Amino acid sequence: MAPAPAPAVSADQFRGQARLPRFAAPRRYELRLRPDLDACVFTGDASVVVDVSAPTRFLVLNAADLAVDRASIRFQGLAPTEVSLFEDDEILVLEFDGELPLGEGVLAMDFNGTLNDQMRGFYRSKYEYKGETKNMAVTQFEAVDARRCFPCWDEPAFKAKFKLTLEVPSELVALSNMPVACETIAGPIKTIHYEESPLMSTYLVAIVVGLFDYVEGVTSEGNKVRVYTQVGKSSQGKFALDIGVKSLNFYKDYFDTPYPLPKLDMVAIPDFAAGAMENYGLVTYREVSLLFDEQSSSASFKQNVAITVAHELAHQWFGNLVTMEWWTHLWLNEGFATWMSHLSVDSFFPQWNIWTQFLDSTTSALKLDSQAESHPIEVEIHHASEVDEIFDAISYDKGASVIRMLQSYLGAERFQKALASYIKKYAYSNAKTEDLWAVLEEVSGEPVKDLMTTWTKQQGYPVISVKLKGHDLELEQDQFLLNGTSGAGIWIVPITLGCCSHDKQKRLLLKHKHDNIKAIVSQCDSRQKGGNFWIKLNIDETGFYRVKYDDELTAAIRNALQAKKLSLMDEIGIVDDAHALSIACKQTLSSLLHLLYAFRDEADYSVLSHINSVTSSVAKISIDATPDLAGDIKQLFIKLLLPPAKKLGWDPKDGESHLDAMLRPMLLVALVQLGHDKTINEGFRRFQIFFDDRNTSLLTPDTRKAAYLSVMHNVSSTNRSGYDALLKVYRKSAEGEEKLRVLGTLSSCQDKDIVLESLNLIFTDEVRNQDAYRVLGGVIIEARETAWSWLKFTSKEKEAEISQFFATRTKPGYERTLKQSLERVLINARWIEGIRGEAKLAQTVHELLHKP
């Protein structure tokens, strides 16, 4: 009897799948690319060693925005009978006549594409050289854009070796992941062959072609490190070079594993979508994230360069050497690189108090994760278009914060030992979150998987309610949501607790909704309640949760604050928790204002930074909630922030700390935004001197933003000289940081016509696409209706252009972000109603305002 015919199979079976089939995998790519920087196109050919591991008639790989020469396609000399390119899925399906031979074979094809202006795939970036505008060619492949440069298996788990060859104009610098093996010049074109790479994922392949200068250093292991800049700017790469060399040395020791490549290049790119990208051996950066100039750069930008470089170089181990198996585990890359960057920079600059500043990241994550439209750290990714959406505060900041929590729970030594074991075990391979937990459990003997699964697989976090009942402490956890509801989540929470002393801590795991700590009062130094008795949960804010105290404990905490019994980190946590509880209408705004007033003698940068964020939030909401009180609330905040600002003044002092250098501009900007006349007048005065003499010492890079905002405070359609002066500063400046500084202030004005003029700059060649958000972000609350009308009008007028923009970025990537924005509107509306219902708010504001 004849066998039943096999079911008909076609290329369509591969459509709509989250991932590529596993029956064939690349082992080695040989790529030759020829970019034409004048015509903005490129041609290429690929020979890929493919291992066929199961019977199949198909090869399925990724390709997008490429013209593949179908006649050139061959696998082991065989031409495919059918070639299907499914644009929605970004896959290329090759169908052959019969089953392909098992084992390794070579797939070859030719292709061509456009050097696009979308800052992804293989794209062009504009730069100035001797007064002439030129193009450089740059790649940006993370997350799923290597397929826009060459056909490939564009998923992290398909690691392969890469052997690249570039044909470029002879006068240009051409860089890739590996060092040059050999180079030949034939007239105007040179052919560069690069050494073969180790096993790596496609999203880490990189190419940069343009005119550059560089500075060079070397690690303790002899690895050559270079920072490439635009011609004439190499001195601005020295700080990043120093951080780069130190970081590679630090991570080599921490992971007990050498840096895996012979060289590391870091390149400043004028047009760049992200802050930086950790390509293996060729890290690319937005210029302001890599370049630092002692004369024109601010202290905060210096710190940002250090953190960014340290972050990207941590990826060379955590991400590049050991790579997440799929984008669900993105947080393994980004959370760890964020945490490691703070660890390394803290060792380079202990005086920066970087772990106290890290709480900015924790606050950012707590804020997003208290929305119903947040997402778990580990997110199921069903389509390539969904990946970009999870490069957010959850993957980076919550990821880093729960790592800090786990390190605090396990102890620094055990944690480091486990990470070194993990890197060695999975080097040149891929890993999932569970693989990391398994290694940490093995080394520590602690139930890491059970503990951490509650933090990575479920969305949100708890608020721990703390009540004193007699001599006992009652704890209760609920999922915290800013919309005022309670979610159903339960976490295993590492609780740290200080009672009357920061030094004597109690630790426990809260595994259920409720728990009791017996005889807590008698365990404290104070024998009885009253006097100096206080209890603080979440010591140094190492835990990713909020705390809500009963009235008695709240009063005790406020006394401890005023008596300076708490650490800076504890102070920050108390402020942030109170702010969040107020937004959720779980505590009154009056109680928040009383707490803020307790910080009237505060001088620390990090604490004041968080207080400034809270006062800014409250000042904005009060305009809608209590317009009659809004002015008095602003005056109260001026009363709070003016003393430390007066102490620092406008001018830097010899030998002052890095933190004071960052505190000064933050306070001055806050006072200008709150409408403090003396600060505004002084800022305007200094700007006038600066405008006539750019070398004056009266307006340093740190304080310029405050001065520019002071100028904009008085600008109108009939008094626009200050606005025109700022435009002139913008147009004449060659420094990226200075341009961003001006852009962020141009729309900070109440005059409708000036705001519209500033917003319309976005659509000119004067503003790079990557910087448009700065103009939008500068709009003050009084001008939001103008901005909203402009956005709707512009959307209509520019419909074709905007539609084309979004057509290249499919909708799933924006869906969650849009829902989060809409939810924030509803949260604010509910907060406004709560504030309006506070009977004693006006009394509280006036009492605090007139307190001596």
Coordinates of C-alpha atoms in Angstrom, one line a residue, residues 392-812:
D392 CA 12.4 51.6 29.3
A393 CA 12.7 52.3 33.0
I394 CA 11.6 48.8 33.9
S395 CA 14.3 46.9 32.0
Y396 CA 17.0 49.4 33.0
D397 CA 16.1 51.0 36.3
K398 CA 13.9 48.4 37.9
G399 CA 16.3 45.8 36.7
A400 CA 19.2 47.6 38.3
S401 CA 17.2 48.3 41.5
V402 CA 16.2 44.6 42.1
I403 CA 19.9 43.6 41.4
R404 CA 20.9 46.1 44.1
M405 CA 18.3 44.6 46.4
L406 CA 19.5 41.1 45.7
Q407 CA 23.2 42.0 46.2
S408 CA 22.2 43.7 49.5
Y409 CA 20.4 40.5 50.6
L410 CA 23.2 38.0 49.6
G411 CA 26.2 40.2 50.5
A412 CA 28.7 41.8 48.1
E413 CA 31.3 39.1 48.2
R414 CA 28.9 36.1 47.5
F415 CA 27.2 38.1 44.8
Q416 CA 30.5 38.9 43.0
K417 CA 31.7 35.3 43.2
A418 CA 28.4 34.1 41.6
L419 CA 28.5 36.7 38.8
A420 CA 32.1 35.6 37.9
S421 CA 31.0 32.0 37.8
Y422 CA 28.0 32.9 35.6
I423 CA 30.2 34.8 33.1
K424 CA 32.6 31.9 32.9
K425 CA 29.8 29.3 32.5
Y426 CA 28.0 31.1 29.7
A427 CA 30.9 32.8 27.9
Y428 CA 30.3 33.0 24.1
S429 CA 26.9 31.6 24.6
N430 CA 23.3 32.7 25.6
A431 CA 21.5 32.6 29.0
K432 CA 18.1 33.1 30.4
T433 CA 17.1 34.7 33.7
E434 CA 16.7 31.3 35.3
D435 CA 20.3 30.4 34.4
L436 CA 21.5 33.4 36.5
W437 CA 19.3 32.5 39.5
A438 CA 20.6 28.9 39.3
V439 CA 24.2 30.0 39.6
L440 CA 23.4 32.5 42.4
E441 CA 21.6 29.8 44.3
E442 CA 24.5 27.4 43.9
V443 CA 27.0 29.8 45.2
S444 CA 24.9 31.4 48.0
G445 CA 22.7 28.5 49.1
E446 CA 19.8 31.0 49.3
P447 CA 16.4 30.5 47.6
V448 CA 17.2 33.1 44.9
K449 CA 14.8 31.8 42.2
D450 CA 11.7 31.8 44.5
L451 CA 12.6 35.2 45.8
M452 CA 13.5 36.9 42.5
T453 CA 10.7 35.3 40.4
T454 CA 8.2 37.4 42.4
W455 CA 10.1 40.5 41.2
T456 CA 10.8 39.7 37.5
K457 CA 7.8 37.8 36.4
Q458 CA 5.1 39.9 37.9
Q459 CA 4.4 43.5 37.3
G460 CA 4.5 46.2 40.0
Y461 CA 5.8 46.2 43.6
P462 CA 4.3 46.4 47.1
V463 CA 3.7 49.2 49.6
I464 CA 4.4 48.0 53.1
S465 CA 2.0 49.4 55.7
V466 CA 3.6 49.6 59.1
K467 CA 1.6 49.9 62.3
L468 CA 2.7 49.9 65.9
K469 CA 0.4 47.8 68.1
G470 CA 1.6 47.9 71.7
H471 CA 5.2 46.7 71.6
D472 CA 4.7 44.8 68.3
L473 CA 5.1 45.9 64.7
E474 CA 2.5 44.9 62.1
L475 CA 3.5 44.7 58.5
E476 CA 1.1 44.3 55.6
Q477 CA 1.9 44.3 51.8
D478 CA -0.3 45.5 49.0
Q479 CA 0.5 46.2 45.4
F480 CA 1.0 49.9 45.1
L481 CA -0.8 51.7 42.2
L482 CA -0.9 55.5 41.7
N483 CA -4.6 55.2 40.6
G484 CA -5.4 54.5 44.2
T485 CA -6.5 50.9 43.8
S486 CA -4.6 47.8 45.1
G487 CA -3.4 45.1 42.9
A488 CA -3.4 41.4 43.7
G489 CA 0.4 40.8 43.7
I490 CA 2.3 39.2 46.6
W491 CA 6.1 39.5 46.8
I492 CA 8.9 37.9 48.8
V493 CA 10.2 41.1 50.2
P494 CA 13.7 41.4 51.8
I495 CA 12.8 43.8 54.7
T496 CA 15.5 45.8 56.5
L497 CA 14.5 47.7 59.6
G498 CA 16.3 50.2 61.8
C499 CA 14.9 51.0 65.3
C500 CA 16.3 54.1 66.9
S501 CA 19.6 53.5 65.2
H502 CA 20.8 53.3 61.6
D503 CA 23.6 50.9 62.6
K504 CA 21.6 48.2 64.3
Q505 CA 19.4 46.5 61.6
K506 CA 16.9 43.8 61.7
R507 CA 16.4 41.7 58.5
L508 CA 13.6 39.4 57.5
L509 CA 11.8 38.0 54.4
L510 CA 8.2 39.1 54.2
K511 CA 6.7 36.1 52.3
H512 CA 3.0 36.7 53.0
K513 CA 0.5 39.5 53.0
H514 CA 0.8 40.0 56.8
D515 CA 3.6 39.6 59.3
N516 CA 4.3 40.6 62.9
I517 CA 7.6 41.6 64.6
K518 CA 7.2 40.9 68.2
A519 CA 8.5 43.1 71.0
I520 CA 10.1 45.6 68.6
V521 CA 10.0 48.4 71.1
S522 CA 11.9 46.5 73.8
Q523 CA 14.5 45.5 71.2
C524 CA 15.3 49.2 70.6
D525 CA 17.8 51.3 72.5
S526 CA 14.9 53.3 74.0
R527 CA 13.2 51.3 76.7
Q528 CA 9.8 52.9 76.0
K529 CA 8.0 54.9 73.3
G530 CA 8.5 58.6 73.2
G531 CA 11.7 60.5 73.4
N532 CA 13.9 59.5 70.5
F533 CA 12.0 56.4 69.5
W534 CA 11.6 55.8 65.7
I535 CA 11.4 53.0 63.2
K536 CA 12.6 53.1 59.6
L537 CA 11.9 50.3 57.1
N538 CA 14.0 49.8 53.9
I539 CA 17.4 51.0 55.2
D540 CA 19.3 52.9 52.5
E541 CA 16.4 52.2 50.1
T542 CA 17.9 48.9 49.0
G543 CA 14.5 47.3 48.7
F544 CA 12.2 48.0 45.7
Y545 CA 9.1 48.9 47.6
R546 CA 7.4 51.8 49.3
V547 CA 6.6 52.2 53.0
K548 CA 3.4 53.8 54.6
Y549 CA 3.7 54.4 58.3
D550 CA 0.9 55.0 60.7
D551 CA 0.5 58.5 62.2
E552 CA 2.6 57.8 65.3
L553 CA 5.5 56.3 63.3
T554 CA 5.2 59.2 60.7
A555 CA 5.6 61.8 63.5
A556 CA 8.6 59.9 64.9
I557 CA 10.2 59.7 61.5
R558 CA 9.8 63.4 61.0
N559 CA 11.5 64.0 64.4
A560 CA 14.4 61.6 63.4
L561 CA 14.7 63.6 60.1
Q562 CA 15.0 66.9 61.9
A563 CA 17.5 65.4 64.4
K564 CA 19.6 64.1 61.4
K565 CA 19.4 60.5 62.6
L566 CA 18.8 59.1 59.1
S567 CA 21.1 58.4 56.2
L568 CA 20.8 60.5 53.0
M569 CA 19.4 57.5 51.2
D570 CA 16.8 57.1 53.9
E571 CA 15.8 60.8 53.6
I572 CA 15.3 60.4 49.9
G573 CA 13.2 57.4 50.3
I574 CA 10.9 59.1 52.8
V575 CA 10.4 62.0 50.5
D576 CA 9.7 59.9 47.4
D577 CA 7.3 57.6 49.3
A578 CA 5.4 60.5 50.7
H579 CA 5.1 62.1 47.2
A580 CA 3.8 58.9 45.7
L581 CA 1.3 58.3 48.5
S582 CA 0.0 61.8 48.0
I583 CA -0.5 61.3 44.3
A584 CA -2.3 58.1 45.0
C585 CA -4.5 60.0 47.5
K586 CA -3.3 57.7 50.4
Q587 CA -1.9 60.7 52.2
T588 CA -2.8 64.4 52.1
L589 CA -0.8 67.1 50.3
S590 CA -0.7 68.9 53.6
S591 CA 1.3 66.1 55.2
L592 CA 3.7 66.1 52.3
L593 CA 4.2 69.8 52.6
H594 CA 4.9 69.4 56.4
L595 CA 7.5 66.7 55.5
L596 CA 9.2 68.9 52.9
Y597 CA 9.4 71.8 55.4
A598 CA 11.5 69.5 57.6
F599 CA 14.2 69.7 55.0
R600 CA 14.5 73.5 55.2
D601 CA 18.2 73.3 56.3
E602 CA 19.2 70.6 53.8
A603 CA 22.4 71.1 51.8
D604 CA 23.0 67.7 50.1
Y605 CA 22.8 67.5 46.3
S606 CA 21.0 64.2 46.1
V607 CA 18.4 64.9 48.8
L608 CA 17.7 68.4 47.3
S609 CA 17.5 66.9 43.8
H610 CA 14.6 64.7 44.9
I611 CA 13.0 67.5 46.9
N612 CA 13.2 69.7 43.8
S613 CA 11.5 66.9 41.7
V614 CA 8.7 66.8 44.3
T615 CA 8.3 70.6 44.6
S616 CA 8.2 70.9 40.8
S617 CA 5.5 68.2 40.6
V618 CA 3.4 69.9 43.3
A619 CA 3.8 73.4 41.9
K620 CA 2.6 72.2 38.5
I621 CA -0.4 70.2 39.8
S622 CA -1.4 73.2 42.1
I623 CA -2.0 75.4 39.1
D624 CA -4.9 73.1 38.1
A625 CA -5.9 71.9 41.6
T626 CA -5.8 75.1 43.6
P627 CA -5.1 78.1 41.3
D628 CA -5.7 80.6 44.2
L629 CA -3.1 78.8 46.3
A630 CA -0.6 78.1 43.5
G631 CA 1.3 81.4 44.0
D632 CA 1.7 80.8 47.8
I633 CA 2.8 77.2 47.2
K634 CA 5.5 78.5 44.9
Q635 CA 6.6 81.0 47.5
L636 CA 6.8 78.2 50.1
F637 CA 9.1 76.2 47.8
I638 CA 11.2 79.3 47.2
K639 CA 11.5 79.6 51.0
L640 CA 12.7 76.0 51.0
L641 CA 15.3 76.2 48.1
L642 CA 16.6 79.8 48.5
P643 CA 18.9 79.3 51.5
P644 CA 21.1 76.6 49.9
A645 CA 21.1 78.6 46.6
K646 CA 22.2 81.7 48.4
K647 CA 25.0 79.8 50.1
L648 CA 26.3 78.5 46.8
G649 CA 25.7 81.7 44.8
W650 CA 26.2 81.9 41.0
D651 CA 30.0 81.6 40.9
P652 CA 31.9 78.4 41.4
K653 CA 34.3 78.4 44.4
D654 CA 37.9 77.2 44.3
G655 CA 38.1 73.5 45.4
E656 CA 34.3 73.1 45.7
S657 CA 33.0 69.5 45.4
H658 CA 31.6 67.9 42.2
L659 CA 28.2 67.6 44.0
D660 CA 28.1 71.4 44.8
A661 CA 28.9 72.1 41.2
M662 CA 25.8 70.1 40.2
L663 CA 23.7 71.5 43.0
R664 CA 24.1 75.1 42.1
P665 CA 22.5 75.0 38.6
M666 CA 19.7 72.7 39.9
L667 CA 18.7 75.2 42.5
L668 CA 19.0 78.2 40.3
V669 CA 16.9 76.6 37.6
A670 CA 14.3 75.7 40.2
L671 CA 14.1 79.2 41.5
V672 CA 13.8 80.7 38.0
Q673 CA 11.0 78.2 37.2
L674 CA 9.2 79.1 40.5
G675 CA 9.4 82.8 39.5
H676 CA 11.9 84.1 42.0
D677 CA 12.5 87.7 40.7
K678 CA 16.0 88.2 42.1
T679 CA 17.3 85.0 40.6
I680 CA 15.6 85.8 37.3
N681 CA 17.1 89.4 37.2
E682 CA 20.5 88.1 38.1
G683 CA 20.3 85.4 35.4
F684 CA 19.3 88.0 32.8
R685 CA 22.1 90.4 33.8
R686 CA 24.7 87.7 33.5
F687 CA 23.4 86.6 30.1
Q688 CA 23.8 90.1 28.7
I689 CA 27.4 90.1 29.8
F690 CA 27.9 86.6 28.4
F691 CA 26.3 87.5 25.1
D692 CA 28.8 90.3 24.5
D693 CA 31.7 88.2 25.8
R694 CA 31.5 84.4 25.5
N695 CA 34.7 84.0 27.5
T696 CA 33.3 85.8 30.6
S697 CA 33.7 83.9 33.9
L698 CA 30.3 85.3 35.0
L699 CA 28.3 82.6 33.2
T700 CA 29.9 79.1 33.4
P701 CA 28.5 76.1 31.5
D702 CA 26.9 74.9 34.8
T703 CA 24.8 78.0 35.3
R704 CA 23.9 78.9 31.7
K705 CA 20.6 77.0 31.6
A706 CA 19.3 79.1 34.6
A707 CA 20.3 82.3 32.8
Y708 CA 18.7 81.2 29.5
L709 CA 15.5 80.4 31.3
S710 CA 15.7 83.9 33.0
V711 CA 15.9 85.4 29.5
M712 CA 12.9 83.5 28.3
H713 CA 10.9 84.5 31.4
N714 CA 10.6 88.0 30.0
V715 CA 10.3 87.2 26.3
S716 CA 7.2 88.1 24.3
S717 CA 6.3 88.8 20.7
T718 CA 6.8 92.5 21.3
N719 CA 10.0 92.0 23.4
R720 CA 11.8 89.2 21.6
S721 CA 15.4 90.5 21.7
G722 CA 16.4 87.9 24.3
Y723 CA 14.8 85.1 22.2
D724 CA 16.8 86.2 19.1
A725 CA 19.9 86.4 21.2
L726 CA 19.5 82.8 22.4
L727 CA 18.9 81.7 18.8
K728 CA 22.2 83.3 17.8
V729 CA 23.9 81.4 20.6
Y730 CA 22.4 78.2 19.3
R731 CA 23.4 78.8 15.7
K732 CA 27.0 79.9 16.5
S733 CA 27.8 77.1 19.0
A734 CA 29.7 74.1 17.8
E735 CA 29.2 72.2 21.1
G736 CA 26.4 69.6 21.3
E737 CA 25.8 70.2 25.0
E738 CA 25.4 74.0 24.5
K739 CA 23.0 73.4 21.6
L740 CA 20.8 71.1 23.8
R741 CA 20.9 73.6 26.6
V742 CA 19.5 76.4 24.4
L743 CA 17.0 74.1 22.7
G744 CA 15.6 73.1 26.0
T745 CA 14.8 76.7 26.9
L746 CA 13.5 78.2 23.7
S747 CA 9.9 77.1 24.3
S748 CA 9.9 78.0 28.0
C749 CA 7.7 81.0 27.5
Q750 CA 4.1 82.0 28.0
D751 CA 3.8 83.9 24.7
K752 CA 1.9 81.8 22.2
D753 CA 3.7 83.1 19.1
I754 CA 7.1 82.5 20.6
V755 CA 6.2 79.0 21.7
L756 CA 4.9 78.2 18.2
E757 CA 8.0 79.6 16.5
S758 CA 10.2 77.4 18.8
L759 CA 8.1 74.3 18.1
N760 CA 8.3 74.8 14.4
L761 CA 12.1 74.8 14.6
I762 CA 11.7 71.0 14.9
F763 CA 10.8 70.7 11.3
T764 CA 13.8 72.7 10.0
D765 CA 17.4 71.5 9.3
E766 CA 18.5 73.4 12.4
V767 CA 17.4 70.7 14.8
R768 CA 18.6 67.1 14.5
N769 CA 15.8 64.5 14.7
Q770 CA 17.3 63.1 17.9
D771 CA 17.0 66.5 19.6
A772 CA 13.4 67.4 18.8
Y773 CA 12.2 66.2 22.2
R774 CA 14.3 68.9 23.9
V775 CA 12.1 71.6 22.3
L776 CA 8.9 69.8 23.3
G777 CA 10.2 69.1 26.8
G778 CA 10.8 72.8 27.4
V779 CA 7.1 73.9 27.1
I780 CA 5.9 75.3 30.5
I781 CA 2.5 74.3 31.9
E782 CA 1.1 77.7 31.1
A783 CA 1.7 77.1 27.4
R784 CA 0.5 73.5 27.2
E785 CA -2.7 74.4 25.4
T786 CA -0.7 76.2 22.7
A787 CA 1.6 73.2 22.4
W788 CA -1.4 70.8 22.2
S789 CA -3.1 72.8 19.5
W790 CA 0.2 73.0 17.6
L791 CA 0.6 69.2 17.8
K792 CA -2.9 68.5 16.5
F793 CA -2.6 71.1 13.8
T794 CA 0.9 70.0 12.8
S795 CA -0.3 66.4 12.8
K796 CA -2.9 67.4 10.2
E797 CA -0.6 69.5 8.1
K798 CA 2.2 67.0 8.2
E799 CA 0.0 64.0 8.0
A800 CA 1.9 62.4 5.0
E801 CA 5.3 63.0 6.6
I802 CA 4.2 61.7 10.0
S803 CA 2.3 58.7 8.5
Q804 CA 5.5 57.8 6.7
F805 CA 7.5 58.1 9.9
F806 CA 5.2 55.8 11.8
A807 CA 4.8 53.4 8.9
T808 CA 8.5 52.4 9.4
R809 CA 7.9 51.8 13.1
T810 CA 5.0 49.4 13.5
K811 CA 2.3 50.2 16.0
P812 CA 2.9 47.6 18.8

